[in-house]
Amino acid sequence: MTPVQKVSKKVTRKTKQLVDSKHMLKGITISSFLESTIVPIPLEAVMLPLMQARRESLWQIAAMATLGCVIGAVFGYALGYYLFDIIGEWVIETFFSQDQFDNVKNKMEQQGFWFVMTLGIAPIPFQVAMLAAGATKFSFPLFLLATVIARSLRYFGLAAVVYYAGDKAEQLIRRYKMKAVIAATLVVLLLWWATNAL
């Protein structure tokens, strides 16, 4: 088991303990920050049972998860912007391959806002988008806007499923998750195409 996998397993276990904790909202914010920066864990796997167990705090959980991710995105952007020359090589070797990063960097330079939106919705580690945005000096306000929209769609969408489906939410998400991600990604790509066509 790699160090990243060990940390990921530990964070997942600790987060699950938040269900009965009075620090639940603070914990989900911290977990979201970690997920978007250094620990590529699937936060939905933790949020779904948490939302089902604490339905009275459903929308607050989604809001705090979004906030944690946005703070993490700002942190990641700053690393890419100011420190990429120093730590970039280590980050690429730890989390990605050089080819993956070069591909993302090229797409960031060409498609920017829409590329960040797509990565923010899809179940892909978001670290690569943050670092590439900072390293290419992509517009920070546009990066932040794309991040807020994408992660809000992801986390508030999850909250909406739990709100309407209740205990069947986990079953529905397991069955339709990939179709929903593909549909949302296609909508983003369609909007991107439409804005370029106009």
Coordinates of C-alpha atoms in Angstrom, one line a residue, residues 1 9-10 14 18 32 44 59 62 64 69 81 108 111 119 146 157 161-162 165 185 195:
M1 CA 0.0 0.0 0.0
K9 CA -7.8 5.1 4.0
K10 CA -7.1 6.8 7.3
K14 CA -11.9 9.3 10.3
L18 CA -18.0 12.4 11.9
S32 CA -13.0 18.3 1.2
E44 CA -18.9 11.1 -2.2
W59 CA -27.6 21.4 2.5
A62 CA -23.0 20.2 0.6
M64 CA -19.2 23.0 3.5
C69 CA -12.9 22.3 -2.2
Y81 CA 1.3 29.9 -9.8
M108 CA -5.9 24.5 -20.0
Q111 CA -10.0 25.7 -23.2
L119 CA -12.6 18.2 -14.4
A146 CA -15.5 27.4 -12.8
G157 CA -26.6 17.4 -6.8
V161 CA -30.6 13.0 -4.7
V162 CA -30.5 12.2 -1.0
A165 CA -34.6 9.6 -2.8
T185 CA -19.9 16.5 -18.9
T195 CA -20.0 29.8 -26.7

